[in-house]
GROMACS .gro file of C-alpha atoms in nm:
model
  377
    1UNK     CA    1  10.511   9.579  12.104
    2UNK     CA    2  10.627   9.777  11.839
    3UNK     CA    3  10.762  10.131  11.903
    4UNK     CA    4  10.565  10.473  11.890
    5UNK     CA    5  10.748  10.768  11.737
    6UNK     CA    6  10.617  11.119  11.735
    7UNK     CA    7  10.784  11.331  11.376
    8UNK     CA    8  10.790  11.673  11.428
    9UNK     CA    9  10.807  11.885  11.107
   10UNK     CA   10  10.772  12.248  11.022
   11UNK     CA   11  10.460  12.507  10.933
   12UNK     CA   12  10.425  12.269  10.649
   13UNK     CA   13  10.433  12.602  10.387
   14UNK     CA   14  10.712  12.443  10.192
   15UNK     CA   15  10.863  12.114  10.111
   16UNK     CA   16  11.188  12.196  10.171
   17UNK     CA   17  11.491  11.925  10.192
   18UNK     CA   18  11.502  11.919  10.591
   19UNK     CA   19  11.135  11.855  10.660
   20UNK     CA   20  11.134  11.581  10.328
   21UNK     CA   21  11.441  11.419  10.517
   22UNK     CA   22  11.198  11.386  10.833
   23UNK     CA   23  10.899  11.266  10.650
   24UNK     CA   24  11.110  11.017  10.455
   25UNK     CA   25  11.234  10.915  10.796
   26UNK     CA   26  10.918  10.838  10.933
   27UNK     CA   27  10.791  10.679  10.641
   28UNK     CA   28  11.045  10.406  10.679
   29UNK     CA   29  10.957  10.334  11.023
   30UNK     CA   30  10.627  10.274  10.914
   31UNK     CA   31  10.695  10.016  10.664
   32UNK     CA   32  10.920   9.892  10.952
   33UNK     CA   33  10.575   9.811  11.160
   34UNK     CA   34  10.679  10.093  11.392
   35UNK     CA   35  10.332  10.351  11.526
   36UNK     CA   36  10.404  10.646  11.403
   37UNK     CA   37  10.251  11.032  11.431
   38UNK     CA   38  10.349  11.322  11.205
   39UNK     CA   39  10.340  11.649  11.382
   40UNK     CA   40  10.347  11.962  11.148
   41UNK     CA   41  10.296  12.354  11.301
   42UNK     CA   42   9.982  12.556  11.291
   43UNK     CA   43  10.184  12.850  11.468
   44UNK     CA   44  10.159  13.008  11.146
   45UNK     CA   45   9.828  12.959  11.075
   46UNK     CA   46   9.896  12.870  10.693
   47UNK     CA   47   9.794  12.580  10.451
   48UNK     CA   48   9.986  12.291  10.440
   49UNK     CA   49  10.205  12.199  10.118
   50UNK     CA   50   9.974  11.899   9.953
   51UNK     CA   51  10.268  11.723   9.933
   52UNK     CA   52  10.260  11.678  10.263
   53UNK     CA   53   9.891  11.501  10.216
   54UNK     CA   54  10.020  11.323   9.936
   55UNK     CA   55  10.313  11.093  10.094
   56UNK     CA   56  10.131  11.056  10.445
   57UNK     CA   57   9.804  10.926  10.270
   58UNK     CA   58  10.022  10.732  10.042
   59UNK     CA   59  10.182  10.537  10.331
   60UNK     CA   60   9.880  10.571  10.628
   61UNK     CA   61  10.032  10.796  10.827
   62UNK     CA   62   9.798  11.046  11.076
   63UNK     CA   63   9.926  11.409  11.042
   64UNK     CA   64   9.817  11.629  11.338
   65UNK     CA   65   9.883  12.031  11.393
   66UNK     CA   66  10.012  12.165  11.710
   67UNK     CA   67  10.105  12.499  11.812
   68UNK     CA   68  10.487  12.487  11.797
   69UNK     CA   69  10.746  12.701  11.660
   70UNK     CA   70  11.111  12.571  11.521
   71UNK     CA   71  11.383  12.765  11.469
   72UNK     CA   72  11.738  12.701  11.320
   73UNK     CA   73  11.909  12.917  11.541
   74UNK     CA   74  11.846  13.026  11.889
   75UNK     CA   75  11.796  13.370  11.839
   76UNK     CA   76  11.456  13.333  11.633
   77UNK     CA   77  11.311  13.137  11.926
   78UNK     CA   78  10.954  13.295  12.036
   79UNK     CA   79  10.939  13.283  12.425
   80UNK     CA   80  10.633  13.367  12.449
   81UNK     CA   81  10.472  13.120  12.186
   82UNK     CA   82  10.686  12.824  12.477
   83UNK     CA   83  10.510  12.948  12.742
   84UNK     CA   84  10.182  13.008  12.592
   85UNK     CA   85  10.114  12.655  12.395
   86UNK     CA   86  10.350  12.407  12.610
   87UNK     CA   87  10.078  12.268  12.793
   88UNK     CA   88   9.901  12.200  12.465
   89UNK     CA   89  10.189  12.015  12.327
   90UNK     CA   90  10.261  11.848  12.673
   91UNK     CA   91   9.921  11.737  12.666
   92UNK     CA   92   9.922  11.555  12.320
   93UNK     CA   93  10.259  11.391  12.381
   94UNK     CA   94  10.145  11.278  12.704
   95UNK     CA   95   9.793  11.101  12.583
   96UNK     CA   96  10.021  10.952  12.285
   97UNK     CA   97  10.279  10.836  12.507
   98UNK     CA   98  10.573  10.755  12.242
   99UNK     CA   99  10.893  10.597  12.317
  100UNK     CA  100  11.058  10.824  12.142
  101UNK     CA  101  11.051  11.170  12.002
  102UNK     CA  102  11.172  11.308  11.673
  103UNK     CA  103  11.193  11.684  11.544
  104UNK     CA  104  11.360  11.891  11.224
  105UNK     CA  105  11.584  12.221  11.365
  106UNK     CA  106  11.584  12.300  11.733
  107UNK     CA  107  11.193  12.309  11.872
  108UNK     CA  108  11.204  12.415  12.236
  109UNK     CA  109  10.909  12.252  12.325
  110UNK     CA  110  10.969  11.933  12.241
  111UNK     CA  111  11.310  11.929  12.405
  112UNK     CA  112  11.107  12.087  12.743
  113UNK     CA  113  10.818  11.814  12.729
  114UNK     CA  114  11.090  11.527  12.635
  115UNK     CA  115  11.262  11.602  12.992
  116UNK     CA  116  10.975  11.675  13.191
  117UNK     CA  117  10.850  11.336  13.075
  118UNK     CA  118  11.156  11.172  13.022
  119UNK     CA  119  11.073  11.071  12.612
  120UNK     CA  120  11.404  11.082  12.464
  121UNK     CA  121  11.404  11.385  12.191
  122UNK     CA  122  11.586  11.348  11.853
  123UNK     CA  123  11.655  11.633  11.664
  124UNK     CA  124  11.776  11.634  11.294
  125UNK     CA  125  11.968  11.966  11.222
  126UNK     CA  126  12.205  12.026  10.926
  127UNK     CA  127  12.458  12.334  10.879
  128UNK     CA  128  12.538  12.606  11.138
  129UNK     CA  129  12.705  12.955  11.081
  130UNK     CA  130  13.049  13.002  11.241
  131UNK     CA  131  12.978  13.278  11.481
  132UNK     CA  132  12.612  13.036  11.560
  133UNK     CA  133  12.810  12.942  11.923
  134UNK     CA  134  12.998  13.315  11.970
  135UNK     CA  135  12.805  13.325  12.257
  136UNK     CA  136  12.657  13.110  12.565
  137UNK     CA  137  12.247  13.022  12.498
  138UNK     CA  138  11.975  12.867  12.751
  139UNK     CA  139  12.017  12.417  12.704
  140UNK     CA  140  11.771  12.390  12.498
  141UNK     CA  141  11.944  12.147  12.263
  142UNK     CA  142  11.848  11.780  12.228
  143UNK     CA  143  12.117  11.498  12.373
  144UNK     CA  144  12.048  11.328  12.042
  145UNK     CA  145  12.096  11.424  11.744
  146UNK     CA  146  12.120  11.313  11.352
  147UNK     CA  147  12.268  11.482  11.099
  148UNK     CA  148  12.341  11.399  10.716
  149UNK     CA  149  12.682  11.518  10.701
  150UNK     CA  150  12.972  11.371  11.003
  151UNK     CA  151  13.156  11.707  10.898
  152UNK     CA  152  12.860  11.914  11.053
  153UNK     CA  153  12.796  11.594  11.306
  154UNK     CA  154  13.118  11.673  11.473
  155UNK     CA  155  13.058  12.024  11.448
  156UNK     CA  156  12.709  11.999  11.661
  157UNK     CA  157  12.877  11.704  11.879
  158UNK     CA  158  13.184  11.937  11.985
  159UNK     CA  159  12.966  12.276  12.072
  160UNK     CA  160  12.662  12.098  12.276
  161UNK     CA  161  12.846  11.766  12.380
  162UNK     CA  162  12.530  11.592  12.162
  163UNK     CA  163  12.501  11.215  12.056
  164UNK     CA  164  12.576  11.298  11.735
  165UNK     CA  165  12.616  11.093  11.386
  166UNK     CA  166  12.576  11.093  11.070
  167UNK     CA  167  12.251  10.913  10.860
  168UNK     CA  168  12.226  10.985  10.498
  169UNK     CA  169  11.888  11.102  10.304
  170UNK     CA  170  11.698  10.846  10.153
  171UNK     CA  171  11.578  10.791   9.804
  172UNK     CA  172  11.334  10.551   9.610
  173UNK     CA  173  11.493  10.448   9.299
  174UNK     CA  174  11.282  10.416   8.968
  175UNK     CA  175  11.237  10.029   8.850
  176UNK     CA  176  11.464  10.094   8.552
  177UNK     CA  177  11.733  10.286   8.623
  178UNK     CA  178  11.923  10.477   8.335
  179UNK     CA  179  12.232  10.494   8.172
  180UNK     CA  180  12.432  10.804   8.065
  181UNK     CA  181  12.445  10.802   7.702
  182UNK     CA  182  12.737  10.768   7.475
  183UNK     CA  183  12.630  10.929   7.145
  184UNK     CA  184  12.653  11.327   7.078
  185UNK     CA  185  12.292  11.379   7.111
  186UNK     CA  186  12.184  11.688   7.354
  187UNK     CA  187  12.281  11.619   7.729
  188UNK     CA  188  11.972  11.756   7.929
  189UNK     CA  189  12.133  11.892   8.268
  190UNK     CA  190  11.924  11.972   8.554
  191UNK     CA  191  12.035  12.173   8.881
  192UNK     CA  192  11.752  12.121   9.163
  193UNK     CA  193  11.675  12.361   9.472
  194UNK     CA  194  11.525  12.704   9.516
  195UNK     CA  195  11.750  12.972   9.356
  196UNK     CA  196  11.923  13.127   9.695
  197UNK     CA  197  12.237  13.274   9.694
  198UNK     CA  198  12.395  12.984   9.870
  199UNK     CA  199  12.288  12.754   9.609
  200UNK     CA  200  12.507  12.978   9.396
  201UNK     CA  201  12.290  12.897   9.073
  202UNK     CA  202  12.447  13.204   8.889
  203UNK     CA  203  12.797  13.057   8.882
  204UNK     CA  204  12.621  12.750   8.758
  205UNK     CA  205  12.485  12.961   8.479
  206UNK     CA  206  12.759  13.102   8.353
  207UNK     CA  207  13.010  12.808   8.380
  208UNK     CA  208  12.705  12.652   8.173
  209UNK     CA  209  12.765  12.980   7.930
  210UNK     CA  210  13.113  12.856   7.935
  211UNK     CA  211  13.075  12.517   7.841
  212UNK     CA  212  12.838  12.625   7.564
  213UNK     CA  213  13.043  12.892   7.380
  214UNK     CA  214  13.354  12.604   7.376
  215UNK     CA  215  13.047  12.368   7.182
  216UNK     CA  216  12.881  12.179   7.465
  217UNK     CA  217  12.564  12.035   7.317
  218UNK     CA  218  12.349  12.074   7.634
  219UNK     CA  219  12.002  12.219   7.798
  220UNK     CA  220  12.027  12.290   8.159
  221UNK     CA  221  11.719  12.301   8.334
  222UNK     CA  222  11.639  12.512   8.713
  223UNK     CA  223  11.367  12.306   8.870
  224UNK     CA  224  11.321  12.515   9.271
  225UNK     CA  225  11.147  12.832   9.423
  226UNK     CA  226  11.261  13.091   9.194
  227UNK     CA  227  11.103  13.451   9.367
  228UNK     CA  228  11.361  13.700   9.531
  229UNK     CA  229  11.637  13.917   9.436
  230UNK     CA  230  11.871  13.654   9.336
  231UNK     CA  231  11.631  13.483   9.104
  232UNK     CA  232  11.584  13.773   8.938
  233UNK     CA  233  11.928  13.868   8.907
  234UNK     CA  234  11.972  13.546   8.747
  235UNK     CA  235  11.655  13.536   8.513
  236UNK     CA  236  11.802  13.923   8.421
  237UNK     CA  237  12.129  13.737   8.354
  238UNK     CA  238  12.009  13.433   8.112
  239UNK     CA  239  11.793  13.704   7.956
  240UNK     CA  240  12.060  13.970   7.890
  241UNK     CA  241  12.284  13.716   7.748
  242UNK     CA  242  12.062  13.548   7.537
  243UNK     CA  243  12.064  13.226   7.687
  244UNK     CA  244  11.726  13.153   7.750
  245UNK     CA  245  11.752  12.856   7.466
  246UNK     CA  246  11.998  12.638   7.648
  247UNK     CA  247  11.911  12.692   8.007
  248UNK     CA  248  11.524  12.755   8.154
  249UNK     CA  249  11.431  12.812   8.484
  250UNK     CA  250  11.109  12.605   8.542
  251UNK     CA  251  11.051  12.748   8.925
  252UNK     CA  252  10.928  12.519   9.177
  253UNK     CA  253  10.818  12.064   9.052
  254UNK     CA  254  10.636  11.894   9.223
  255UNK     CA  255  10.657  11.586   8.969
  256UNK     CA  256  11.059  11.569   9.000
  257UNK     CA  257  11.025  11.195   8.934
  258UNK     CA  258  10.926  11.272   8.546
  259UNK     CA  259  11.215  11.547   8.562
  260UNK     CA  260  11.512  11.300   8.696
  261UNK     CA  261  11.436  11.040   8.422
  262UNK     CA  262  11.439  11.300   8.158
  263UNK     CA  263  11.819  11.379   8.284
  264UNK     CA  264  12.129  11.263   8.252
  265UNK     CA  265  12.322  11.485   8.489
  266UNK     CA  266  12.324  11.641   8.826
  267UNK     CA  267  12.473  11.963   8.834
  268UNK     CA  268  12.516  12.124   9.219
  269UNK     CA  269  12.675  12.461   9.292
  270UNK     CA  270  12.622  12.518   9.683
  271UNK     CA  271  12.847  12.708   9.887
  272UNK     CA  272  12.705  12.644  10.208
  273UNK     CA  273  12.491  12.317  10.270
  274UNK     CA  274  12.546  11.989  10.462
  275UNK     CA  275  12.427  11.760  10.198
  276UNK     CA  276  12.202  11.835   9.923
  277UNK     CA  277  11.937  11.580   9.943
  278UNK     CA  278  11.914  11.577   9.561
  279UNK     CA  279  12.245  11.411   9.553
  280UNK     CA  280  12.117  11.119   9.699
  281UNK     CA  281  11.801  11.185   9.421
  282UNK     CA  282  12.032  11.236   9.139
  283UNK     CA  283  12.230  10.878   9.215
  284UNK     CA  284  11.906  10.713   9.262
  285UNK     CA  285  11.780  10.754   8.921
  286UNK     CA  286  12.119  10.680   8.785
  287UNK     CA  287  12.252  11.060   8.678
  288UNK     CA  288  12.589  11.174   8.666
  289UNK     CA  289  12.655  11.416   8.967
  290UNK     CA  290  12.904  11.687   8.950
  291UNK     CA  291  12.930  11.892   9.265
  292UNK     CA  292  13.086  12.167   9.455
  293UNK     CA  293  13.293  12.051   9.739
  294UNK     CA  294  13.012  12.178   9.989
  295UNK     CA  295  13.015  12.004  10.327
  296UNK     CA  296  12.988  11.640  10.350
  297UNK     CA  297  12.965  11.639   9.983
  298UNK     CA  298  13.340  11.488   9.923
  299UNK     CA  299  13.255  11.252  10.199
  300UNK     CA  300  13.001  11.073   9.936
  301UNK     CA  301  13.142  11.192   9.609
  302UNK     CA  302  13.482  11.099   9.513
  303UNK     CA  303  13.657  11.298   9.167
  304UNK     CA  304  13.624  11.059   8.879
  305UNK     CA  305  13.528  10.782   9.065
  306UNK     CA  306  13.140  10.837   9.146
  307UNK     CA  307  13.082  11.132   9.015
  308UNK     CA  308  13.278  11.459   8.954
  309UNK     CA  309  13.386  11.688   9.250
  310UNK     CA  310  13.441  12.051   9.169
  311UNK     CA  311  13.799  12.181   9.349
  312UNK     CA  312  13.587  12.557   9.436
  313UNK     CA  313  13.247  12.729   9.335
  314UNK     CA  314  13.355  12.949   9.074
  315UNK     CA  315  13.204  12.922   8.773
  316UNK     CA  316  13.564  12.778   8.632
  317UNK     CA  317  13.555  12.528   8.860
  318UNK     CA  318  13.217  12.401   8.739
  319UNK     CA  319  13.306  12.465   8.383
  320UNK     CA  320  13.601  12.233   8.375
  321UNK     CA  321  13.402  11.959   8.554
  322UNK     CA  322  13.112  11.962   8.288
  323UNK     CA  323  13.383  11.931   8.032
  324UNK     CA  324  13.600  11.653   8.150
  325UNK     CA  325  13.237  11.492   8.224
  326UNK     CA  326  13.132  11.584   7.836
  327UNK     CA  327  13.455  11.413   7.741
  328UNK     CA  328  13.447  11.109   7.877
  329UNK     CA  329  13.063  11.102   7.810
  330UNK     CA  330  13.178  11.075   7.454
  331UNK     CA  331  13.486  10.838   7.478
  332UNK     CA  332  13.245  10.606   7.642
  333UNK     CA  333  13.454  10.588   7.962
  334UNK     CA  334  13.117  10.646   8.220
  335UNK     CA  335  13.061  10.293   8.235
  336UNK     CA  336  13.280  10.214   8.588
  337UNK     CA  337  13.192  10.546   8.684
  338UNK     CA  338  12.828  10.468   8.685
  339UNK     CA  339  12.868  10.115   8.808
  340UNK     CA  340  13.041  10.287   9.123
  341UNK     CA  341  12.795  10.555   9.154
  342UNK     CA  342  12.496  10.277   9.175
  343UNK     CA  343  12.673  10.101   9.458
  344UNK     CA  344  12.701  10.389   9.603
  345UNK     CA  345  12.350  10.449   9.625
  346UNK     CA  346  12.280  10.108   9.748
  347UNK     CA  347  12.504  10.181  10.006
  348UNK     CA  348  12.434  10.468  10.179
  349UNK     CA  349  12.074  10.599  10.016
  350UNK     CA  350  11.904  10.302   9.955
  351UNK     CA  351  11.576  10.277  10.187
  352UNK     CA  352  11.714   9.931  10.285
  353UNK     CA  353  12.066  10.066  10.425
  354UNK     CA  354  11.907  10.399  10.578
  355UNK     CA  355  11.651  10.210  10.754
  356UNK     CA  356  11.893   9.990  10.926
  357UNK     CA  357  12.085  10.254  11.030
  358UNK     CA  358  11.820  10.483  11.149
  359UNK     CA  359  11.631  10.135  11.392
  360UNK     CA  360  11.984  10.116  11.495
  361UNK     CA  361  12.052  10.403  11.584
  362UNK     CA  362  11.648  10.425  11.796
  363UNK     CA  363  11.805  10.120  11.925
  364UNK     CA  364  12.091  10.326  12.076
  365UNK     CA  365  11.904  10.601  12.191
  366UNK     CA  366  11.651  10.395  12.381
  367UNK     CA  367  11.917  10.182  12.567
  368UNK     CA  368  12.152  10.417  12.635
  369UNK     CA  369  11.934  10.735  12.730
  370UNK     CA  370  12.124  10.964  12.898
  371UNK     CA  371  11.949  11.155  13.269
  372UNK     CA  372  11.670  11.421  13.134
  373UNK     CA  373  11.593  11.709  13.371
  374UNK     CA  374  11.307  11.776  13.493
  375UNK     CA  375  11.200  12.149  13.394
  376UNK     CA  376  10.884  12.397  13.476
  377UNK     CA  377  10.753  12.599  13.232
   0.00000   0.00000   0.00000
């Protein structure tokens, strides 16, 4: 009999990188023969993203809402919302009876069900603030847990003594995948994500000014959410220095497949992230990445071998990467550079390779299950 796995995602709102990991997750499992159940939030009481609708229809998977709350970091858990819907959730995951559960952040509930029925609880949860473990909280925290970084794997394994390791994000590639071209023609350059501070798409922008004013032939394009402050600080910034006809922020794409074969290269600026899921995009649909040393970033992306690795965030440090890249773009030296890059992919973001490693590691977790409490609530 093949194994039953509840996904539990977020309110749905968005369709941010974390809950796309999760859904990309369980859509492997699916193809894999496995039963599975996506779980999304109606604690909000909001519509659901349609691209939510989209992939689940697209690969038969049932999408149910149940009242729970996630949080990525204890102190925005709701006590009250626990106590008042855990016998709904209990409820659902008892009648489904899954061998295994499987959640985005920290969600209290399903940790609190998964011991008082003893269903082993996954969680996947991605970068944590320094002071996040200044002080002692509840155990609410999952014994398992999956992460797409090991240098934030290690981090969550050493504070709550977790099963921890590393799985990297997923990506389909395109049937023909491109090559980087050689001529001087226009290099279209896209930087993907909503336009937060710690995506740090200003400094992008003006190492892009940089590269421009030293005759870069280029168009960089913002494809991401692009309301609050910071996007208009940077919208103020293109439009103050007249730069609105190299670079355009488009705001949020729901058709990135269209975008990534118009591109040729990835540009990523974060200064706090575990590991940007359009990385594993970008080398998918054969684009040249250059990235800011951010996380488990330089555990993928190695300087002139795969792909360019900033040495900071500051603008100058992207600047001189999207020159030496502009370079050797035009001495025609990409061609190992993009044969490494490919294997790369096949290695570690490949459905093939991720779905190995994600039954194994189900595998794991079901034979080696450590003692779950029980608990009242």
């Amino acid at each position: 009999m093949s194994l039953k796995i509840m996904y539990f995602l977020d309110d749905g709102q968005g369709f941010g990188g974390a809950a796309n990991t999760l859904l990309q997750q369980a859509v492997l499992m699916k193809k894999a023969g496995y039963n599975v159940l996506l779980c999304t939030s109606n604690d909000k009481k909001k519509e659901i993203a349609k691209e939510y609708f989209t992939i689940c229809e697209k690969s038969n998977i049932e999408m149910i809402r149940l009242p729970f709350q996630i949080s990525s970091q204890p102190e925005d858990i709701d006590i009250i919302s626990i106590i008042v819907n855990y016998s709904i959730v209990r409820n659902v995951i008892k009648e489904y009876s899954p061998d295994l559960l499987h959640s985005i952040q920290i969600n209290p509930i399903v940790e609190l069900v998964s011991r008082e029925l003893k269903i082993p609880h996954i969680m996947n949860i991605y970068q944590i603030q320094e002071q996040f473990f200044s002080i002692c909280y509840t155990d609410i925290f999952p014994r398992y847990h999956i992460c797409d970084s090991w240098y934030y794997a290690n981090i969550w394994k050493m504070m709550i003594h977790s099963d921890s390791v590393c799985i990297r994000t997923v990506a389909n590639r395109p049937s023909c995948r491109k090559t980087t071209n050689k001529d001087t023609r226009i290099t279209r350059y896209c930087c993907v994500g909503g336009i937060y501070t710690r995506k740090n798409q200003l400094e992008v922008i003006k190492a892009f000014e940089m590269a421009i004013s030293q005759g870069l032939k280029g168009e960089l394009y913002f494809y991401g959410y692009d309301i609050g402050l910071y996007a208009d600080e940077c919208k103020k910034y293109l439009k103050e220095k007249k730069l609105e006809n190299f670079i355009k922020i488009v705001g949020f794409c729901s058709m990135m497949e269209e975008e990534y074969e118009k591109a040729d290269v990835l540009l990523c600026g974060s200064t706090c992230e575990s590991y940007p899921n359009v990385i594993s995009e970008a080398l998918a649909y054969g684009l040249v990445v250059i990235s800011t040393p951010v996380a488990g970033v330089p555990e993928v992306i190695q300087d002139g071998y795969n792909g360019y690795l900033c040495e900071g965030y500051s603008k100058i440090d992207i600047y001189e990467k999207i020159m030496q890249f502009d370079t050797e773009r035009k001495n025609g030296k990409l061609k190992e550079l993009l044969y490494n890059s490919d294997n790369t992919y096949k290695k570690i973001h490949s459905p093939e390779s991720v779905s190995s490693e994600l039954i194994n590691y189900y595998q794991h977790v079901l034979e080696n299950t450590c003692e779950i409490s029980d608990v009242t609530v």
